[in-house]
Coordinates of C-alpha atoms in Angstrom, one line a residue:
X190 CA 136.0 111.1 110.2
X191 CA 135.7 113.8 107.9
X192 CA 135.0 118.1 109.4
X193 CA 132.2 119.8 107.3
X194 CA 130.0 122.2 107.6
X195 CA 126.7 121.4 108.9
X196 CA 125.1 121.9 105.7
X197 CA 126.8 119.5 103.8
X198 CA 126.1 116.7 106.6
X199 CA 122.4 116.6 105.8
X200 CA 123.4 116.4 102.5
X201 CA 126.0 112.9 103.6
X202 CA 123.0 112.2 105.1
X203 CA 120.1 111.7 102.5
X204 CA 122.7 110.0 100.6
X205 CA 123.5 107.0 103.7
X206 CA 120.0 107.1 103.3
X207 CA 119.9 106.7 99.8
X208 CA 117.3 109.3 98.6
X209 CA 117.7 110.0 94.7
X210 CA 115.4 112.7 94.6
X211 CA 114.2 116.1 96.8
X212 CA 111.4 118.4 96.3
X213 CA 111.7 121.5 97.4
X214 CA 112.5 125.3 97.1
X215 CA 115.1 127.7 98.3
X216 CA 115.6 130.5 100.3
X217 CA 117.0 132.8 103.3
X218 CA 117.3 130.4 106.2
X219 CA 117.8 126.9 104.1
X220 CA 120.3 128.5 101.5
X221 CA 123.6 126.7 103.0
X222 CA 122.0 123.2 102.3
X223 CA 120.8 124.1 99.1
X224 CA 124.7 125.5 98.5
X225 CA 125.9 122.1 99.7
X226 CA 123.9 120.2 97.6
X227 CA 125.2 122.1 94.0
X228 CA 128.6 119.9 94.8
X229 CA 126.2 116.7 95.2
X230 CA 124.1 116.7 91.7
X231 CA 125.3 113.8 90.6
X232 CA 123.9 111.7 93.2
X233 CA 120.5 113.3 94.3
X234 CA 118.8 114.6 91.7
X235 CA 116.1 118.2 93.1
X236 CA 112.8 118.8 91.7
X237 CA 112.2 122.8 92.0
X238 CA 108.7 123.2 92.0
X239 CA 106.7 125.9 92.1
X240 CA 105.4 126.3 95.3
X241 CA 106.0 124.3 98.8
X242 CA 102.9 123.0 98.4
X243 CA 103.8 121.4 95.6
X244 CA 106.3 120.1 96.7
X245 CA 105.2 118.3 99.0
X246 CA 102.4 116.7 97.1
X247 CA 105.1 115.8 94.7
X248 CA 107.0 114.1 97.3
X249 CA 104.0 112.3 99.0
X250 CA 103.1 110.8 95.4
X251 CA 107.2 109.8 95.2
X252 CA 106.6 107.8 98.1
X253 CA 103.1 106.4 97.1
X254 CA 104.0 105.2 94.0
X255 CA 107.4 103.8 95.4
X256 CA 106.9 102.4 99.3
X257 CA 110.2 105.1 100.1
X258 CA 110.7 108.1 102.2
X259 CA 109.7 110.9 100.4
X260 CA 111.5 113.9 101.0
X261 CA 111.5 117.8 100.6
X262 CA 113.0 121.4 101.3
X263 CA 111.5 124.4 102.7
X264 CA 112.8 128.2 103.9
X265 CA 111.6 128.9 107.3
X266 CA 108.4 131.5 107.1
X267 CA 105.7 131.2 104.6
X268 CA 107.7 128.3 103.2
X269 CA 107.4 125.9 106.4
X270 CA 103.9 127.1 106.7
X271 CA 103.2 125.9 103.1
X272 CA 104.5 122.6 104.0
X273 CA 101.5 121.7 106.6
X274 CA 99.2 121.1 104.1
X275 CA 101.3 118.3 102.8
X276 CA 102.6 117.5 106.4
X277 CA 98.3 117.0 107.5
X278 CA 97.6 115.0 104.3
X279 CA 100.8 112.3 105.1
X280 CA 99.9 112.3 108.7
X281 CA 96.1 111.4 108.3
X282 CA 97.2 109.2 105.3
X283 CA 100.5 107.4 106.6
X284 CA 102.8 108.3 104.2
X285 CA 106.0 108.4 105.0
X286 CA 107.9 111.6 104.5
X287 CA 111.1 113.8 105.6
X288 CA 110.3 117.4 106.1
X289 CA 114.1 119.5 106.4
X290 CA 113.2 123.4 106.7
X291 CA 115.6 126.1 107.2
X292 CA 115.3 128.4 110.1
X293 CA 116.9 131.8 111.5
X294 CA 120.1 132.2 113.0
X295 CA 119.2 130.5 116.6
X296 CA 120.6 133.2 118.5
X297 CA 116.8 135.0 116.5
X298 CA 114.1 132.4 118.4
X299 CA 111.1 133.5 119.7
X300 CA 112.3 137.1 118.8
X301 CA 110.1 137.6 115.0
X302 CA 112.9 137.9 113.5
X303 CA 112.3 138.1 109.5
X304 CA 110.6 135.3 108.4
X305 CA 110.9 133.4 111.4
X306 CA 107.6 131.2 112.2
X307 CA 107.3 128.6 115.5
X308 CA 107.3 125.3 112.7
X309 CA 107.9 122.8 115.1
X310 CA 104.9 124.5 117.1
X311 CA 102.9 124.6 114.5
X312 CA 103.5 121.5 112.6
X313 CA 103.7 119.5 116.3
X314 CA 99.8 118.0 115.8
X315 CA 99.9 117.0 112.1
X316 CA 103.6 115.1 112.3
X317 CA 104.9 111.5 113.5
X318 CA 107.8 113.6 115.3
X319 CA 109.8 116.6 115.2
X320 CA 112.9 118.2 115.8
X321 CA 114.8 122.0 116.0
X322 CA 118.2 121.6 115.3
X323 CA 120.3 124.2 116.8
X324 CA 123.9 122.7 117.1
X325 CA 125.6 120.9 113.6
X326 CA 126.5 118.4 116.1
X327 CA 122.5 117.4 116.2
X328 CA 122.3 117.3 112.4
X329 CA 123.2 113.4 112.0
X330 CA 121.2 111.8 114.6
X331 CA 118.4 113.7 114.4
X332 CA 117.7 112.4 110.7
X333 CA 118.9 109.4 111.6
X334 CA 116.3 109.0 114.2
X335 CA 113.9 110.9 110.9
X336 CA 114.0 108.0 108.2
X337 CA 113.7 106.1 111.4
X338 CA 110.8 107.0 112.7
X339 CA 109.3 108.0 109.3
X340 CA 109.2 104.7 107.1
X341 CA 109.0 102.5 110.8
X342 CA 105.8 101.3 111.9
X343 CA 103.1 103.5 110.5
X344 CA 104.6 105.1 108.7
X345 CA 103.9 109.1 108.7
X346 CA 105.5 112.3 108.2
X347 CA 108.7 114.1 110.0
X348 CA 110.2 117.6 110.4
X349 CA 114.1 118.8 110.7
X350 CA 113.8 122.3 111.1
X351 CA 117.8 123.6 111.6
X352 CA 118.8 127.3 112.1
X353 CA 121.1 128.6 110.0
X354 CA 124.0 129.2 112.0
X355 CA 123.6 124.9 112.7
X356 CA 123.9 125.0 108.0
X357 CA 127.1 126.9 109.2
X358 CA 129.0 125.6 111.6
X359 CA 131.4 122.6 111.0
X360 CA 131.3 119.1 113.0
X361 CA 133.3 116.0 112.7
X362 CA 130.9 114.2 110.3
X363 CA 130.0 110.6 111.3
X364 CA 127.0 109.3 110.5
X365 CA 125.4 106.2 111.4
X366 CA 121.8 104.8 111.1
X367 CA 119.3 104.1 113.3
X368 CA 117.2 100.9 113.9
X369 CA 116.0 101.2 117.4
X370 CA 115.1 104.1 119.5
X371 CA 114.4 103.6 123.9
X372 CA 110.7 103.4 124.1
X373 CA 109.6 104.1 120.8
X374 CA 107.5 101.1 119.7
X375 CA 107.6 100.4 116.1
X376 CA 106.3 97.3 115.5
X377 CA 104.4 95.5 117.9
X378 CA 104.6 91.6 118.8
X379 CA 102.4 89.8 117.9
X380 CA 100.1 87.6 119.9
X381 CA 99.4 84.4 118.8
X382 CA 96.5 83.6 121.4
X383 CA 94.6 86.7 119.3
X384 CA 95.6 85.2 115.8
X385 CA 94.0 81.9 117.3
X386 CA 91.2 83.8 118.4
X387 CA 90.3 85.8 115.6
X388 CA 91.3 82.0 113.4
X389 CA 88.4 80.0 115.6
X390 CA 85.6 82.8 115.2
X391 CA 86.0 83.3 111.1
X392 CA 85.8 79.1 110.5
X393 CA 82.9 78.9 112.4
X394 CA 81.6 82.0 110.6
X395 CA 78.7 81.6 107.9
X396 CA 78.7 85.1 106.2
X397 CA 82.5 86.9 107.5
X398 CA 83.4 89.8 105.7
X399 CA 86.8 91.2 105.1
X400 CA 87.7 95.1 104.9
X401 CA 91.1 96.4 103.7
X402 CA 92.7 99.3 104.0
X403 CA 96.5 101.3 103.1
X404 CA 98.2 98.9 105.8
X405 CA 98.3 95.9 103.4
X406 CA 99.8 98.1 101.0
X407 CA 102.0 100.0 103.8
X408 CA 102.8 96.4 105.5
X409 CA 104.1 94.9 101.9
X410 CA 101.7 92.5 102.7
X411 CA 99.7 92.1 99.2
X412 CA 100.4 88.5 98.6
X413 CA 99.6 86.9 102.4
X414 CA 96.2 89.1 101.5
X415 CA 95.9 87.5 98.7
X416 CA 95.8 83.8 99.8
X417 CA 94.4 85.0 103.1
X418 CA 91.1 85.9 100.9
X419 CA 91.6 82.8 98.9
X420 CA 92.4 79.8 101.7
X421 CA 89.1 81.5 103.3
X422 CA 86.7 82.6 100.4
X423 CA 85.5 85.5 102.1
X424 CA 84.2 88.5 100.1
X425 CA 86.2 91.9 100.5
X426 CA 86.2 95.2 100.1
X427 CA 88.2 98.2 100.1
X428 CA 89.0 101.2 101.1
X429 CA 89.1 104.2 99.1
X430 CA 93.2 104.0 100.2
X431 CA 93.6 100.0 99.6
X432 CA 92.7 100.5 96.3
X433 CA 95.1 98.2 93.7
X434 CA 96.3 96.0 96.9
X435 CA 94.5 93.4 95.1
X436 CA 93.5 93.7 91.3
X437 CA 90.4 95.1 90.4
X438 CA 89.3 91.6 88.5
X439 CA 89.6 89.3 91.2
X440 CA 86.5 87.5 91.7
X441 CA 86.7 87.7 95.4
X442 CA 86.8 91.5 95.6
X443 CA 83.6 93.3 95.7
X444 CA 84.0 96.4 95.6
X445 CA 84.3 100.1 97.7
X446 CA 83.6 100.5 100.8
X447 CA 81.8 104.1 102.0
X448 CA 79.4 107.5 100.9
X449 CA 79.9 106.9 97.8
X450 CA 81.1 103.0 97.3
X451 CA 79.3 99.8 96.1
X452 CA 75.7 98.7 96.8
X453 CA 76.9 94.8 98.1
X454 CA 79.6 95.6 100.2
X455 CA 77.8 98.5 102.2
X456 CA 74.5 96.8 102.0
X457 CA 76.0 93.4 103.4
X458 CA 77.6 95.2 106.1
X459 CA 75.1 95.6 108.6
X460 CA 74.1 91.4 107.5
X461 CA 77.6 89.7 108.0
X462 CA 78.5 87.9 110.7
X463 CA 82.0 88.2 111.6
X464 CA 83.6 91.4 110.2
X465 CA 87.6 91.6 109.8
X466 CA 89.0 94.1 109.2
X467 CA 92.7 94.4 107.6
X468 CA 94.8 97.7 108.0
X469 CA 92.1 100.1 108.0
X470 CA 91.1 102.5 110.5
X471 CA 86.8 102.5 110.3
X472 CA 86.5 106.1 108.9
X473 CA 83.4 108.3 109.0
X474 CA 83.1 107.9 105.6
X475 CA 83.2 104.0 105.6
X476 CA 81.1 103.3 108.6
X477 CA 78.2 106.3 108.5
X478 CA 76.4 106.2 111.6
X479 CA 78.1 104.1 114.1
X480 CA 75.9 103.5 116.1
X481 CA 74.1 101.4 113.5
X482 CA 77.4 99.8 112.4
X483 CA 77.4 96.0 111.8
X484 CA 75.8 95.6 115.3
X485 CA 75.4 91.8 114.3
X486 CA 78.4 91.1 113.8
X487 CA 81.5 89.3 116.0
X488 CA 84.1 92.4 114.9
X489 CA 88.0 91.3 114.4
X490 CA 90.6 94.1 114.0
X491 CA 94.5 93.7 112.2
X492 CA 96.2 97.1 112.7
X493 CA 100.3 98.0 112.9
X494 CA 98.9 100.8 115.2
X495 CA 96.9 100.3 118.7
X496 CA 95.9 103.5 118.7
X497 CA 93.0 102.7 116.3
X498 CA 91.7 99.5 117.9
X499 CA 88.3 100.0 119.8
X500 CA 88.4 103.6 118.8
X501 CA 85.6 103.8 116.5
X502 CA 84.4 100.3 116.3
X503 CA 84.8 98.3 119.4
X504 CA 86.6 94.8 118.8
X505 CA 86.3 91.6 120.3
X506 CA 89.6 90.3 118.4
X507 CA 92.4 92.7 117.7
X508 CA 95.7 91.7 116.5
X509 CA 98.4 94.5 117.0
X510 CA 101.1 93.6 115.0
X511 CA 102.8 94.0 111.1
X512 CA 99.9 93.9 108.5
X513 CA 102.4 90.8 107.0
X514 CA 103.3 89.1 110.2
X515 CA 99.0 88.3 110.7
X516 CA 98.3 87.8 107.9
X517 CA 101.2 85.3 107.8
X518 CA 100.2 84.2 111.3
X519 CA 96.5 83.2 110.3
X520 CA 96.4 81.1 107.6
X521 CA 98.4 78.6 109.4
X522 CA 94.9 78.6 111.6
X523 CA 92.5 78.9 109.7
X524 CA 90.6 76.8 107.2
X525 CA 90.1 76.0 103.7
X526 CA 86.4 77.6 103.1
X527 CA 84.3 78.3 100.5
X528 CA 81.3 81.1 101.1
X529 CA 79.0 80.7 97.8
X530 CA 76.0 81.2 99.0
X531 CA 76.9 84.6 101.3
X532 CA 79.5 86.0 98.0
X533 CA 76.5 85.7 95.9
X534 CA 75.3 87.6 97.4
X535 CA 76.9 90.3 96.9
X536 CA 76.9 89.4 92.9
X537 CA 72.9 89.5 93.3
X538 CA 72.8 93.1 94.3
X539 CA 76.0 94.1 92.1
X540 CA 73.6 93.8 89.2
X541 CA 71.0 95.7 90.7
X542 CA 73.7 98.3 91.1
X543 CA 74.9 97.8 87.8
X544 CA 71.5 98.2 86.5
X545 CA 70.4 101.0 88.3
X546 CA 73.8 103.2 88.4
X547 CA 77.2 101.3 87.0
X548 CA 75.4 100.8 83.3
X549 CA 73.7 104.6 83.1
X550 CA 77.3 105.5 84.4
X551 CA 80.0 103.9 81.9
X552 CA 78.1 103.4 78.9
X553 CA 75.5 105.9 78.2
X554 CA 74.5 106.3 74.4
X555 CA 72.6 109.9 74.7
X556 CA 72.9 113.5 76.9
X557 CA 76.3 114.6 78.0
X558 CA 79.4 112.5 78.6
X559 CA 80.1 110.9 81.9
X560 CA 83.1 111.2 84.3
X561 CA 82.2 106.9 84.6
X562 CA 82.2 106.8 80.9
X563 CA 85.6 108.5 80.7
X564 CA 87.3 106.4 83.1
X565 CA 85.9 103.4 81.7
X566 CA 87.2 103.8 78.5
X567 CA 90.4 105.1 80.1
X568 CA 90.8 101.4 81.2
X569 CA 90.3 99.8 77.3
X570 CA 93.8 101.5 77.1
X571 CA 95.4 101.4 79.9
X572 CA 94.5 98.3 80.9
X573 CA 94.6 98.7 83.9
X574 CA 98.4 98.8 84.4
X575 CA 98.8 102.7 84.5
X576 CA 98.9 104.6 88.2
X577 CA 96.0 106.8 88.0
X578 CA 96.8 110.1 90.9
X579 CA 93.4 111.4 91.7
X580 CA 92.4 114.7 93.2
X581 CA 89.4 115.1 95.1
X582 CA 85.6 115.7 94.7
X583 CA 83.4 113.9 92.4
X584 CA 85.7 113.2 89.8
X585 CA 87.6 111.0 92.9
X586 CA 84.6 109.0 93.6
X587 CA 84.4 107.9 90.0
X588 CA 87.6 107.4 89.4
X589 CA 88.7 105.0 92.5
X590 CA 85.2 103.6 91.3
X591 CA 85.0 102.7 87.8
X592 CA 89.7 103.2 87.8
X593 CA 90.6 99.2 87.6
X594 CA 94.1 97.8 88.8
X595 CA 96.5 94.6 88.1
X596 CA 99.3 95.9 90.5
X597 CA 99.6 97.6 94.1
X598 CA 100.8 100.8 94.7
X599 CA 98.6 101.8 91.9
X600 CA 96.2 104.1 93.0
X601 CA 96.8 107.7 94.8
X602 CA 94.8 110.2 96.2
X603 CA 94.5 112.4 99.5
X604 CA 92.0 110.5 101.6
X605 CA 91.5 111.4 105.3
X606 CA 92.4 115.0 104.9
X607 CA 90.5 115.4 101.5
X608 CA 93.2 117.8 100.1
X609 CA 91.7 119.5 97.2
X610 CA 95.5 120.8 94.7
X611 CA 96.9 117.3 95.2
X612 CA 96.8 115.7 92.7
X613 CA 99.1 117.3 89.9
X614 CA 102.1 118.0 92.2
X615 CA 102.0 114.1 93.5
X616 CA 101.5 113.1 89.9
X617 CA 104.8 114.4 89.5
X618 CA 106.8 112.9 92.0
X619 CA 104.9 109.9 91.0
X620 CA 105.9 109.6 87.9
X621 CA 109.4 110.3 88.9
X622 CA 109.9 107.4 91.4
X623 CA 108.4 105.1 89.2
X624 CA 109.5 106.1 85.5
X625 CA 108.8 102.8 83.8
X626 CA 104.6 103.3 84.4
X627 CA 102.3 105.6 83.0
X628 CA 101.0 108.4 85.1
X629 CA 98.0 109.7 84.5
X630 CA 96.5 112.7 86.3
X631 CA 92.6 112.5 87.4
X632 CA 91.7 116.3 88.0
X633 CA 88.8 117.8 88.5
X634 CA 88.3 122.0 87.4
X635 CA 88.3 123.3 90.5
X636 CA 91.3 121.1 92.2
X637 CA 93.8 121.2 89.2
X638 CA 93.4 125.4 89.6
X639 CA 94.6 125.1 93.7
X640 CA 97.9 124.0 92.3
X641 CA 98.0 124.3 88.5
X642 CA 101.4 126.3 88.6
X643 CA 102.9 123.6 88.9
X644 CA 102.7 123.0 85.2
X645 CA 106.0 125.2 85.3
X646 CA 107.7 122.1 87.0
X647 CA 106.1 119.5 83.9
X648 CA 107.5 122.7 81.7
X649 CA 111.5 122.5 83.5
X650 CA 111.4 118.5 84.3
X651 CA 109.9 117.4 81.0
X652 CA 108.2 114.3 82.7
X653 CA 106.1 112.1 81.0
X654 CA 102.4 112.8 82.8
X655 CA 98.9 112.8 81.7
X656 CA 96.5 115.3 83.1
X657 CA 92.8 114.2 82.2
X658 CA 90.6 116.9 83.2
X659 CA 87.3 116.5 83.7
X660 CA 85.5 119.9 84.1
X661 CA 82.1 119.8 84.6
X662 CA 82.8 123.4 85.5
X663 CA 81.8 123.8 89.5
X664 CA 83.0 122.5 92.6
X665 CA 80.9 118.9 91.7
X666 CA 80.6 117.4 94.8
X667 CA 80.0 120.5 96.6
X668 CA 77.0 121.5 94.2
X669 CA 76.2 117.7 94.9
X670 CA 75.3 117.9 98.3
X671 CA 73.4 121.7 97.7
X672 CA 70.9 120.2 95.2
X673 CA 70.4 117.0 96.9
X674 CA 70.4 118.6 100.8
X675 CA 70.1 122.7 100.6
X676 CA 67.8 122.9 97.6
X677 CA 69.6 123.5 94.4
X678 CA 70.9 126.9 96.3
X679 CA 74.1 126.6 94.6
X680 CA 76.0 128.8 96.6
X681 CA 79.6 129.6 95.3
X682 CA 80.5 126.7 93.7
X683 CA 79.7 127.2 89.6
X684 CA 83.4 127.9 88.1
X685 CA 84.1 130.6 85.4
X686 CA 87.1 128.7 84.1
X687 CA 90.5 130.0 82.1
X688 CA 90.9 128.6 78.3
X689 CA 93.7 125.9 79.7
X690 CA 94.4 124.4 76.4
X691 CA 96.0 127.9 76.1
X692 CA 97.6 127.9 79.6
X693 CA 99.1 124.5 78.5
X694 CA 100.7 126.1 75.5
X695 CA 102.3 128.4 77.4
X696 CA 103.9 125.5 79.4
X697 CA 104.9 124.2 76.3
X698 CA 102.4 120.9 76.8
X699 CA 100.2 119.6 74.1
X700 CA 96.8 119.4 75.2
X701 CA 93.1 118.8 73.4
X702 CA 89.3 119.5 74.7
X703 CA 86.9 117.5 74.0
X704 CA 83.1 117.9 73.6
X705 CA 81.4 114.6 71.8
X706 CA 81.1 111.4 72.6
X707 CA 82.9 110.0 69.2
X708 CA 85.9 111.7 70.2
X709 CA 86.6 110.3 73.5
X710 CA 88.2 106.8 73.1
X711 CA 90.5 108.3 69.6
X712 CA 91.8 111.4 71.8
X713 CA 92.3 109.7 74.9
X714 CA 94.7 106.9 72.9
X715 CA 96.4 110.0 71.4
X716 CA 96.5 111.2 75.5
X717 CA 98.1 108.0 76.6
X718 CA 100.6 107.6 73.0
X719 CA 101.8 111.1 73.0
X720 CA 105.7 111.2 73.6
X721 CA 105.7 113.4 77.1
X722 CA 102.8 115.3 79.1
X723 CA 99.5 116.4 77.0
X724 CA 96.8 118.2 79.1
X725 CA 93.2 115.8 78.1
X726 CA 90.1 118.7 79.0
X727 CA 86.9 116.7 78.5
X728 CA 83.8 118.7 79.4
X729 CA 80.9 116.3 81.3
X730 CA 77.3 117.2 83.1
X731 CA 77.6 119.7 84.3
X732 CA 75.0 118.4 87.4
X733 CA 75.9 114.6 87.2
X734 CA 76.0 113.4 90.5
X735 CA 77.6 110.4 92.3
X736 CA 75.7 107.6 93.0
X737 CA 75.7 105.3 94.9
X738 CA 75.1 107.8 98.1
X739 CA 75.5 107.1 102.1
X740 CA 74.0 110.4 102.6
X741 CA 75.1 112.1 106.2
X742 CA 74.1 110.9 109.3
X743 CA 72.9 107.9 108.1
X744 CA 73.6 103.6 108.3
X745 CA 75.4 102.2 105.7
X746 CA 72.8 99.9 104.9
X747 CA 70.4 102.9 103.6
X748 CA 73.0 104.0 101.1
X749 CA 70.7 105.7 98.1
X750 CA 70.7 104.2 94.3
X751 CA 69.1 107.4 92.9

């Protein structure tokens, strides 16, 4: 053992957990930790973002692209509270994070000291676990628990708040990684009798349908999932968080679920006889009106989190286990099968959607450019090999609907919380985690301006990301709802935007703005091939809408094509 400060103990704990990258912003209450980190710059790289929200979203992007635990630092008070949005986002999207915040001296707790905020109390509802350290001796165990809890079971964010005196005090340092915590069951025991019941339903089904979510990716079960659907011949549709777990062009991949998902999977949800949900949580954006959702079907639900079983949709057979383990078990009991006629129904309805929506959205011959054709052209250049990070709004739905992927962990977006401003810093984190891959940030003009200061992080780090701003001069998704449901009363949704090229130039980023369709292919090619970061602004239709659409409160089978 060696005697070191609590601050240095924090850094050595991170080193022992193989952390190689931290995103953060310094301040008074976390200054000792930053001082300790000065001597470890060769071992752990720190990225100075321009805002704490940028730090946590970057850590999310890193975690989502790599499958590792993302780490971020912030000081007390406003620094810590600026992390809360990202923590809530990570909690609902099951992203493993360890957030370390500085805190005032322990003798000042509860006195309303300068920059004192009860971040443990504030973050409790949106963390998987949090803990306040008031003694240096608590640091090694607290951080060992933090990493284990963040990455085990259903992943999520953990926050460790460390008082300033705990950072200054010294301890005899010894680090022991934790692999078990009493009363915390990270991995439920697979009930093989439920696997057999599920297999029996699947084998007897005439019109089975698989819904898959991010649990397939988090469980590293992509191969098992693919083997399962190919053996059973079951059509499979994805949530936006499950996108890229299965390659886009797979013959059993029938598209996107939910409010702006594809026509066939929404309509046929209410015609299947067995519904198999794998690593997804039946979010309201997927189910629409629960009173009319898949009432004809027997439901099988595979999820690692028992809290998700029967939460929204009543389950006939629940398999509560690690997704990889449960799919491996199912494979042994399901029969080799094909459902050609049933699959053809998905193909037939897709043709209807192509004719009514997709053709006009991705390959228009006249009129103003559409978001869909931009993504369609992007696919031709990236060939489905890029990581696409999207923000929140119309462009997000379009990117998820039309972006093509050939490998997992390639779609990064804010799903459950729908956090505008997520994209730009998350793209930075994703690229830093996966330097060998092209990272494209697809972002609207509204969300871009929420964290536009992170262009400064790009400028300082020279990270190479491609920023594709789809500019419709509106808060597009809100405007669409105002058009359809509020008699076109466009209240506070029109955007008067700055000159993004001038801003990009100030940060040393090459940029271009295009308004003409004929310029699109070359402009996208130039963006992708450019050495270093690049911003391409594409002016798209101001009042284009995203269809199909399931109106709020409607059944998924009432999805509208126009």
